[in-house]
GROMACS .gro file of C-alpha atoms in nm:
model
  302
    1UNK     CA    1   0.000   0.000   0.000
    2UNK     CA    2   0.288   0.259   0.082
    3UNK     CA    3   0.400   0.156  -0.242
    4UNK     CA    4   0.091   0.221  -0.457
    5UNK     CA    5   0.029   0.562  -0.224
    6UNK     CA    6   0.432   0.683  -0.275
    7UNK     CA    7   0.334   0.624  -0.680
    8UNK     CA    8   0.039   0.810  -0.672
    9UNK     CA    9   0.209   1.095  -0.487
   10UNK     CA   10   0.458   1.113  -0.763
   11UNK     CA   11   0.260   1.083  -1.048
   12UNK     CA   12  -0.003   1.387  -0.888
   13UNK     CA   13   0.377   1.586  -0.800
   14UNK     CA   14   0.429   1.502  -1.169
   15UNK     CA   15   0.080   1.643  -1.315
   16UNK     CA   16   0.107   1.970  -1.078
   17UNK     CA   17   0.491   2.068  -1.246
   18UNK     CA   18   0.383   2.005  -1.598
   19UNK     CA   19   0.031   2.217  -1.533
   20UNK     CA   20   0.274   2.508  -1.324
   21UNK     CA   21   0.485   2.487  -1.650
   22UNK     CA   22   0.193   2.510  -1.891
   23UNK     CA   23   0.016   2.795  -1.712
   24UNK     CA   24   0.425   2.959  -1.683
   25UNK     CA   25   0.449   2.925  -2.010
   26UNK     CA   26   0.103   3.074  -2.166
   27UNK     CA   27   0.130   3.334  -1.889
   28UNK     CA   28   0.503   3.441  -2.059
   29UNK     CA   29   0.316   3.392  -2.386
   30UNK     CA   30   0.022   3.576  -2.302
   31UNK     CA   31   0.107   3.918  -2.488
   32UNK     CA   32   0.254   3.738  -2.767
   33UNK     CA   33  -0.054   3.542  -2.856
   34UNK     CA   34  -0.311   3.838  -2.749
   35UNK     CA   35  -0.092   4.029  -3.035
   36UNK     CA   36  -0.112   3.749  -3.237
   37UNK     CA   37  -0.498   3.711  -3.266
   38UNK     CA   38  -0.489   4.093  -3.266
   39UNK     CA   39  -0.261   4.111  -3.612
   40UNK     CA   40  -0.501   3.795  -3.745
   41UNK     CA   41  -0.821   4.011  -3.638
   42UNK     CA   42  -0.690   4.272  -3.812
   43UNK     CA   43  -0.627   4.076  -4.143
   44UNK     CA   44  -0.937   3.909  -4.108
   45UNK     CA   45  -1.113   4.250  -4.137
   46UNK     CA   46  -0.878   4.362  -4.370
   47UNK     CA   47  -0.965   4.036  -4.609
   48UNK     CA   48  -1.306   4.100  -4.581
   49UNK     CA   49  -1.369   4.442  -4.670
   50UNK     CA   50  -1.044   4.348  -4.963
   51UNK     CA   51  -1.342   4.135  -5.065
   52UNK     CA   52  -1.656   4.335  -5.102
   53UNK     CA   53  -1.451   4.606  -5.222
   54UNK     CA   54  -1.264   4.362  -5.510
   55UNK     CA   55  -1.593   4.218  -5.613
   56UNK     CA   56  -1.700   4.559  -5.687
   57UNK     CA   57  -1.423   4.666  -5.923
   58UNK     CA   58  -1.333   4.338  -6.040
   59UNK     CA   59  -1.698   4.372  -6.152
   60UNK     CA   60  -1.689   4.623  -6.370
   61UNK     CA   61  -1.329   4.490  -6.506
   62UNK     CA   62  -1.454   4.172  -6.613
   63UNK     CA   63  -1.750   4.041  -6.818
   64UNK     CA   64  -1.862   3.783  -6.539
   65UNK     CA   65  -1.994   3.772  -6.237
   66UNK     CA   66  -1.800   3.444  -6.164
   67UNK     CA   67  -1.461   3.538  -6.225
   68UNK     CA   68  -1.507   3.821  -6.040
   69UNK     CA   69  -1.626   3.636  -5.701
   70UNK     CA   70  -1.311   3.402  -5.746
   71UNK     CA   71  -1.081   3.698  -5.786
   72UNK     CA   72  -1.202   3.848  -5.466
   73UNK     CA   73  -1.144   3.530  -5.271
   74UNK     CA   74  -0.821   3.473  -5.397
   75UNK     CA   75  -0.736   3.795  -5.278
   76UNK     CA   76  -0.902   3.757  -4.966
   77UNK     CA   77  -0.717   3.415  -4.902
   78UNK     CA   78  -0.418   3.545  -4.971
   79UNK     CA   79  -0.468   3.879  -4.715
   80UNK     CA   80  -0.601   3.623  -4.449
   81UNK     CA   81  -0.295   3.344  -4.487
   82UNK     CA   82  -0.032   3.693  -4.498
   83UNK     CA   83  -0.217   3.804  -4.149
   84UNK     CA   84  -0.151   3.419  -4.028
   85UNK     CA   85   0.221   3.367  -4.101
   86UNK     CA   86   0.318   3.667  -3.946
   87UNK     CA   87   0.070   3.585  -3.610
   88UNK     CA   88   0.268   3.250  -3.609
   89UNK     CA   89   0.567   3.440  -3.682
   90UNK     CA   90   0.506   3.675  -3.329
   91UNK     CA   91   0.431   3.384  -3.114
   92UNK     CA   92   0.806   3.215  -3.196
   93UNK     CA   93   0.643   2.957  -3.408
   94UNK     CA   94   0.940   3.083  -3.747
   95UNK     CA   95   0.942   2.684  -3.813
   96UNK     CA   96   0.594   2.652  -3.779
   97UNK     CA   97   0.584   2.901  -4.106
   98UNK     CA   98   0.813   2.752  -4.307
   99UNK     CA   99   0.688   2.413  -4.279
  100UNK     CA  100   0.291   2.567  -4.402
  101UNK     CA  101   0.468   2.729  -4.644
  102UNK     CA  102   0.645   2.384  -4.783
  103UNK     CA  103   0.378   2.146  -4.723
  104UNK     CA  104   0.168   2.449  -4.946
  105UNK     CA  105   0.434   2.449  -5.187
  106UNK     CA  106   0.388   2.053  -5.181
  107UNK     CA  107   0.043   2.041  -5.210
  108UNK     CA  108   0.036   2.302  -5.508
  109UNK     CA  109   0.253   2.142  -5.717
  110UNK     CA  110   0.051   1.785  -5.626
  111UNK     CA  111  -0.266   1.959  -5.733
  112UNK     CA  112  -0.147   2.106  -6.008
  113UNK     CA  113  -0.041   1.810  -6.206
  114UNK     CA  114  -0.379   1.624  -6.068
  115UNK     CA  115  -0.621   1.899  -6.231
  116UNK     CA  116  -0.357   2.036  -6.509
  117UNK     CA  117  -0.706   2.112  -6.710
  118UNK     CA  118  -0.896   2.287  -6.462
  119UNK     CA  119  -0.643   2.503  -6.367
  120UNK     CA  120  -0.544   2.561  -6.764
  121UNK     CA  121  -0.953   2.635  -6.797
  122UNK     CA  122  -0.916   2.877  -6.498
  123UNK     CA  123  -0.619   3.055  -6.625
  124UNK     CA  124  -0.722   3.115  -6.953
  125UNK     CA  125  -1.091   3.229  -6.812
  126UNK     CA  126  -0.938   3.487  -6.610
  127UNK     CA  127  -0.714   3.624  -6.869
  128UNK     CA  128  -0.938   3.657  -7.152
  129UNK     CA  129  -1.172   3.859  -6.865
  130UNK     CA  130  -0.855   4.090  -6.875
  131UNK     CA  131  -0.815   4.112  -7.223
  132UNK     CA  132  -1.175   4.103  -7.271
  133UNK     CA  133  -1.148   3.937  -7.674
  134UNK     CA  134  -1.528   3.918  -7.659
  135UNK     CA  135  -1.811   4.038  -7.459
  136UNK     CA  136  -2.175   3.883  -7.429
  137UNK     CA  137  -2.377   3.897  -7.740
  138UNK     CA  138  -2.079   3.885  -7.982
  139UNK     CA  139  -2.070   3.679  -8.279
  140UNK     CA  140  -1.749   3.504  -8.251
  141UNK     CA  141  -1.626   3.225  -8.478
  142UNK     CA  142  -1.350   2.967  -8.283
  143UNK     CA  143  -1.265   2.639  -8.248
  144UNK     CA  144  -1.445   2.578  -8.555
  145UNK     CA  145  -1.781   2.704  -8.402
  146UNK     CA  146  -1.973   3.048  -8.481
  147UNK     CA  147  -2.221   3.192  -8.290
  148UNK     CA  148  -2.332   3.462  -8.005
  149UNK     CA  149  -2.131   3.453  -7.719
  150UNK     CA  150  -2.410   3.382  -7.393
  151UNK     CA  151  -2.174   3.397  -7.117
  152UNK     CA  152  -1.824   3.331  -7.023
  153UNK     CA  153  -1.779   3.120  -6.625
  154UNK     CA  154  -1.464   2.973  -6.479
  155UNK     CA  155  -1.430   2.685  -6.686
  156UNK     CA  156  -1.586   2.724  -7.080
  157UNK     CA  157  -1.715   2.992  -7.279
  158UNK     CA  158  -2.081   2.936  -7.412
  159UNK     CA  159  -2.224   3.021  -7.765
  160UNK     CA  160  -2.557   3.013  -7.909
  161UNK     CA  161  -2.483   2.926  -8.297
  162UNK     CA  162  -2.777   3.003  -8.578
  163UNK     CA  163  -2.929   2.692  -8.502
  164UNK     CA  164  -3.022   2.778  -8.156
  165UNK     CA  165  -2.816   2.505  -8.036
  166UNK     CA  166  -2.608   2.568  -7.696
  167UNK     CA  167  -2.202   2.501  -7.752
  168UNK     CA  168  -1.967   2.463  -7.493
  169UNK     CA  169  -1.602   2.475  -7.551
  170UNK     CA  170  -1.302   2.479  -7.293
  171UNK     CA  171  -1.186   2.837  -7.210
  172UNK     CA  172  -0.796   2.700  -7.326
  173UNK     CA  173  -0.944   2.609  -7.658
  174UNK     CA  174  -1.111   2.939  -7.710
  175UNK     CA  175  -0.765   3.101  -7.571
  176UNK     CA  176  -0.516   2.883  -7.739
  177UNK     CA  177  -0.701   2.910  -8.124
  178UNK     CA  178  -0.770   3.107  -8.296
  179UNK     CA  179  -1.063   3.356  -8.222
  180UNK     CA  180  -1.259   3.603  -8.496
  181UNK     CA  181  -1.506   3.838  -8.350
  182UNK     CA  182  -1.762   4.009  -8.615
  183UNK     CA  183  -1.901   4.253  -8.372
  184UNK     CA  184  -1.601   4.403  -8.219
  185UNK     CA  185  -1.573   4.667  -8.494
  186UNK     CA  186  -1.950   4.779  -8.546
  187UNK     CA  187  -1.899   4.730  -8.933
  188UNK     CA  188  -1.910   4.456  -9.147
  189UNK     CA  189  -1.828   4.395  -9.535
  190UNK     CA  190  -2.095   4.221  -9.758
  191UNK     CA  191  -2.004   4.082 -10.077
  192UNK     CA  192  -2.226   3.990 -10.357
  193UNK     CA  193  -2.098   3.838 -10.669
  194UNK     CA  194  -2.299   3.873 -11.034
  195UNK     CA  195  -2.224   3.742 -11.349
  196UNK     CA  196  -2.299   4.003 -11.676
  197UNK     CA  197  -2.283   3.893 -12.040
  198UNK     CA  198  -2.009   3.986 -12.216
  199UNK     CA  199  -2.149   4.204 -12.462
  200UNK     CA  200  -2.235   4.417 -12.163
  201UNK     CA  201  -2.054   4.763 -12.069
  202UNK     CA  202  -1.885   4.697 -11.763
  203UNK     CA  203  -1.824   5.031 -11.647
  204UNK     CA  204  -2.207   5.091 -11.663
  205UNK     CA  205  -2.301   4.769 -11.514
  206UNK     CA  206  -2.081   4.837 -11.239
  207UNK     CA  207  -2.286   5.209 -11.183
  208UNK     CA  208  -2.609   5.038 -11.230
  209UNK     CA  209  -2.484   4.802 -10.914
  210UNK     CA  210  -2.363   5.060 -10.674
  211UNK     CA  211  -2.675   5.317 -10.749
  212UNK     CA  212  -2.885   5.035 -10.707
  213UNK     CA  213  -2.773   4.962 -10.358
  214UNK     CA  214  -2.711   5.316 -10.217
  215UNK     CA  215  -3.077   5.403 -10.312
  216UNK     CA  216  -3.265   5.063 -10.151
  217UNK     CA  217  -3.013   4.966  -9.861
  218UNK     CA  218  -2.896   5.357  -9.729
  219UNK     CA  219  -3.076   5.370  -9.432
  220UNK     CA  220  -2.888   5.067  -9.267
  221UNK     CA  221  -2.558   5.106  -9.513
  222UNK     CA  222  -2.220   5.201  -9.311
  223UNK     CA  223  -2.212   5.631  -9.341
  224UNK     CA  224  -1.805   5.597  -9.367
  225UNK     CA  225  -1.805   5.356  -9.651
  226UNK     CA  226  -1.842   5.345 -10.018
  227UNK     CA  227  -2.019   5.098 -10.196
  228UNK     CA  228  -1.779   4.964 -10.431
  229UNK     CA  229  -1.834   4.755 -10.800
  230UNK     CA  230  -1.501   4.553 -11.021
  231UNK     CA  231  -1.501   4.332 -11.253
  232UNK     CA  232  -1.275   4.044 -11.123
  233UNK     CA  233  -1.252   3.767 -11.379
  234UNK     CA  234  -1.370   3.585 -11.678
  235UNK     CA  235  -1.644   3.304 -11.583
  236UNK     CA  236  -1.715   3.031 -11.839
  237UNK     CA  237  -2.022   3.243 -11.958
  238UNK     CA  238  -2.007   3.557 -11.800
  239UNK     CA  239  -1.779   3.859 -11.694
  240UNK     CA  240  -1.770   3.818 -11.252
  241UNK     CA  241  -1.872   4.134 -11.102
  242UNK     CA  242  -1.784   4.207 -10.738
  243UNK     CA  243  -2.046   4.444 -10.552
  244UNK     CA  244  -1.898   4.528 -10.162
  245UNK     CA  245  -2.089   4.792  -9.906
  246UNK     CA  246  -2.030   4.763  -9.545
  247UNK     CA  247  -2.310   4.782  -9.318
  248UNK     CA  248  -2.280   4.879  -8.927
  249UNK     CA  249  -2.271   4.503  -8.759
  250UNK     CA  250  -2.502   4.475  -8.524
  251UNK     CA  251  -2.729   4.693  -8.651
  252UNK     CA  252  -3.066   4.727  -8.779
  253UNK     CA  253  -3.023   4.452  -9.054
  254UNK     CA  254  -2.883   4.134  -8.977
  255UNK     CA  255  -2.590   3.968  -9.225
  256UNK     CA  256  -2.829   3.766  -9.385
  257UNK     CA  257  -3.087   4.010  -9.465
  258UNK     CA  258  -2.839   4.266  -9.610
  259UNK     CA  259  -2.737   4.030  -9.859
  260UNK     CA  260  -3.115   3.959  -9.960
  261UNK     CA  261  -3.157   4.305  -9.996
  262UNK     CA  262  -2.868   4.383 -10.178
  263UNK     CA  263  -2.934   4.080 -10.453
  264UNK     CA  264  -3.296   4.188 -10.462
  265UNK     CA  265  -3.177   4.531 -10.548
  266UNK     CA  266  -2.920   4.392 -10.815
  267UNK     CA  267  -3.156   4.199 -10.965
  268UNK     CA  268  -3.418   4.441 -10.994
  269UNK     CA  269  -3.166   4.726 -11.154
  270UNK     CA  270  -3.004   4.487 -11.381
  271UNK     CA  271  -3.372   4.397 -11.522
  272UNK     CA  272  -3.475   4.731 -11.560
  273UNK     CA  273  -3.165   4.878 -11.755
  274UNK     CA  274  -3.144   4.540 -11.943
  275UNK     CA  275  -2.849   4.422 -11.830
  276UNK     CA  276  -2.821   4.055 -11.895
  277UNK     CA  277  -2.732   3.798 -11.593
  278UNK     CA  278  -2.658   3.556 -11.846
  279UNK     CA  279  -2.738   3.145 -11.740
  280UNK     CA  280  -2.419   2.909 -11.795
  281UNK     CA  281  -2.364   2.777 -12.114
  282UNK     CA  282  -2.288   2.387 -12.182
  283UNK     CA  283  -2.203   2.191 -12.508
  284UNK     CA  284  -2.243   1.824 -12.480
  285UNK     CA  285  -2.134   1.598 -12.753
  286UNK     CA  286  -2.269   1.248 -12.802
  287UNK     CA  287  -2.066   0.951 -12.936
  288UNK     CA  288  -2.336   0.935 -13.232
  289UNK     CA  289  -2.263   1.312 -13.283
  290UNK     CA  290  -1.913   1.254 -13.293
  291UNK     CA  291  -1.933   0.945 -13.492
  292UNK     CA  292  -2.085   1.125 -13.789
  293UNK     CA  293  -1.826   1.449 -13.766
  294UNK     CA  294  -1.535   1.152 -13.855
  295UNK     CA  295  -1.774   1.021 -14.088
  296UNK     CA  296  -1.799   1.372 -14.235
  297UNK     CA  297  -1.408   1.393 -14.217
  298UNK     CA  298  -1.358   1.085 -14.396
  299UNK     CA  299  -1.541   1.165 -14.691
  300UNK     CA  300  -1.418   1.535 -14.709
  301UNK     CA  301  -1.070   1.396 -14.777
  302UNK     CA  302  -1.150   1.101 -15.000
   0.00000   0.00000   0.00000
């Protein structure tokens, strides 16, 4: 018994020094780690109003919503883990901080390589929200895809085409390829080709044309561009005549529709100053037909 009572003795002697030494040590501590969660307070509010105020301007900086919100948090991450290291680094704990900051380094690199996409997706997204290539609504033509641009998120950029049907394509496809946007400029260039006979007067086909299309199509045509007429080449049946106006794109006519009205207009001028739009001309030749010109031949020279 004086055994088991002299063990219990030490053990509670044991238990009193290490909570003396605890209480010693926070006590010593104290100021340090009130500091500590003062600095990390601080941050904390700091990150926070970083935030609100980050989603506001990143707002109007960027064409989403989405990449907007994740630019905020990044930044407010990166104000919150700043306020932490240096709270660790007042209590003492320098070690502490470099071994988060390796094990992050660590971790990074791990999930890079395991989502190498994503984080390709998420790059590109937030880049071409700094460039800004495109904005909502424009008719864009990449990847091999055209169509209206519906919205741009963290991962893929979305297009309507003509078809009404809903593409998706990867944000480092759209970034890495090539990328045409037809509304950027406000203009576009229409091109209409004719064919006139060759007995025809060029020059006054070619007035007929532009007068023709300034007179039907000038309330929508571009105000800083003239329509323009050439003659271009020599068809099998015809002499090819080149009619270009521009038209401001997106405007009150769509593509499609100025080129109706423009070949309506053609058409209509042509017929009433009697230019021809000749048809194409083919000459077949039978064997039978051919047969009897050898025939022919044959008694010509006998």
């Amino acid at each position: 018994m004086n055994d088991e009572a002299a063990s219990f003795e030490d053990a509670y002697h044991i238990l009193i020094e290490k909570l003396v030494r605890w209480y010693e040590l926070l006590v010593s501590h104290l100021p340090n780690a009130v500091a500590a969660l003062a600095i990390f307070g601080v941050f904390f509010l700091m990150a926070s109003i970083a935030r609100r105020v980050g989603e506001r301007l990143f707002a109007r900086a960027f064409d989403t919503g989405a990449i907007a919100q994740l630019v905020s948090t990044i930044l407010k991450i990166a104000i919150l883990l700043l306020g932490l290291f240096i709270g660790l680094g007042v209590l003492g704990l320098q070690k502490t901080v470099l071994s988060l900051l390796a094990g992050a380094g660590i971790v990074g690199i791990a999930l890079g390589f395991a989502f190498q996409d994503l984080a390709e997706n998420l790059i590109a997204g937030i880049t071409m929200g700094i460039r800004k290539p495109f904005k909502t609504g424009d008719l864009i033509e990449t990847h091999g895809e055209l169509g209206h641009v519906q919205s741009l998120n963290l991962r893929n950029s979305i297009l309507i085409n003509f078809s009404g049907q809903r593409i998706i394509i990867p944000n480092k496809e759209v970034f890495q390829n090539k990328l045409v946007n037809y509304s950027q400029t406000g203009e576009r260039r229409v091109e209409i080709s004719v064919g006139i006979s060759f007995d025809s007067d060029i020059e006054n086909a070619a007035k007929v044309a532009k007068e023709a299309i300034e007179a039907d199509c000038g309330d929508w045509l571009h105000p800083d561009k003239e329509v323009e007429a050439y003659a271009l080449s020599f068809d099998a049946s015809s002499i090819g005549l080149k009619v270009r106006y521009w038209i401001k794109y997106p405007g009150e006519k769509t593509y499609y529709a100025a080129i109706h009205d423009g070949v309506a207009s053609i058409r209509e001028a042509f017929r009433e100053h009697e230019i021809e739009i000749p048809f194409p001309i083919r000459t077949l030749q039978t064997s039978e037909r051919l047969a009897l010109e050898i025939q022919e031949k044959e008694y010509a020279h006998s």
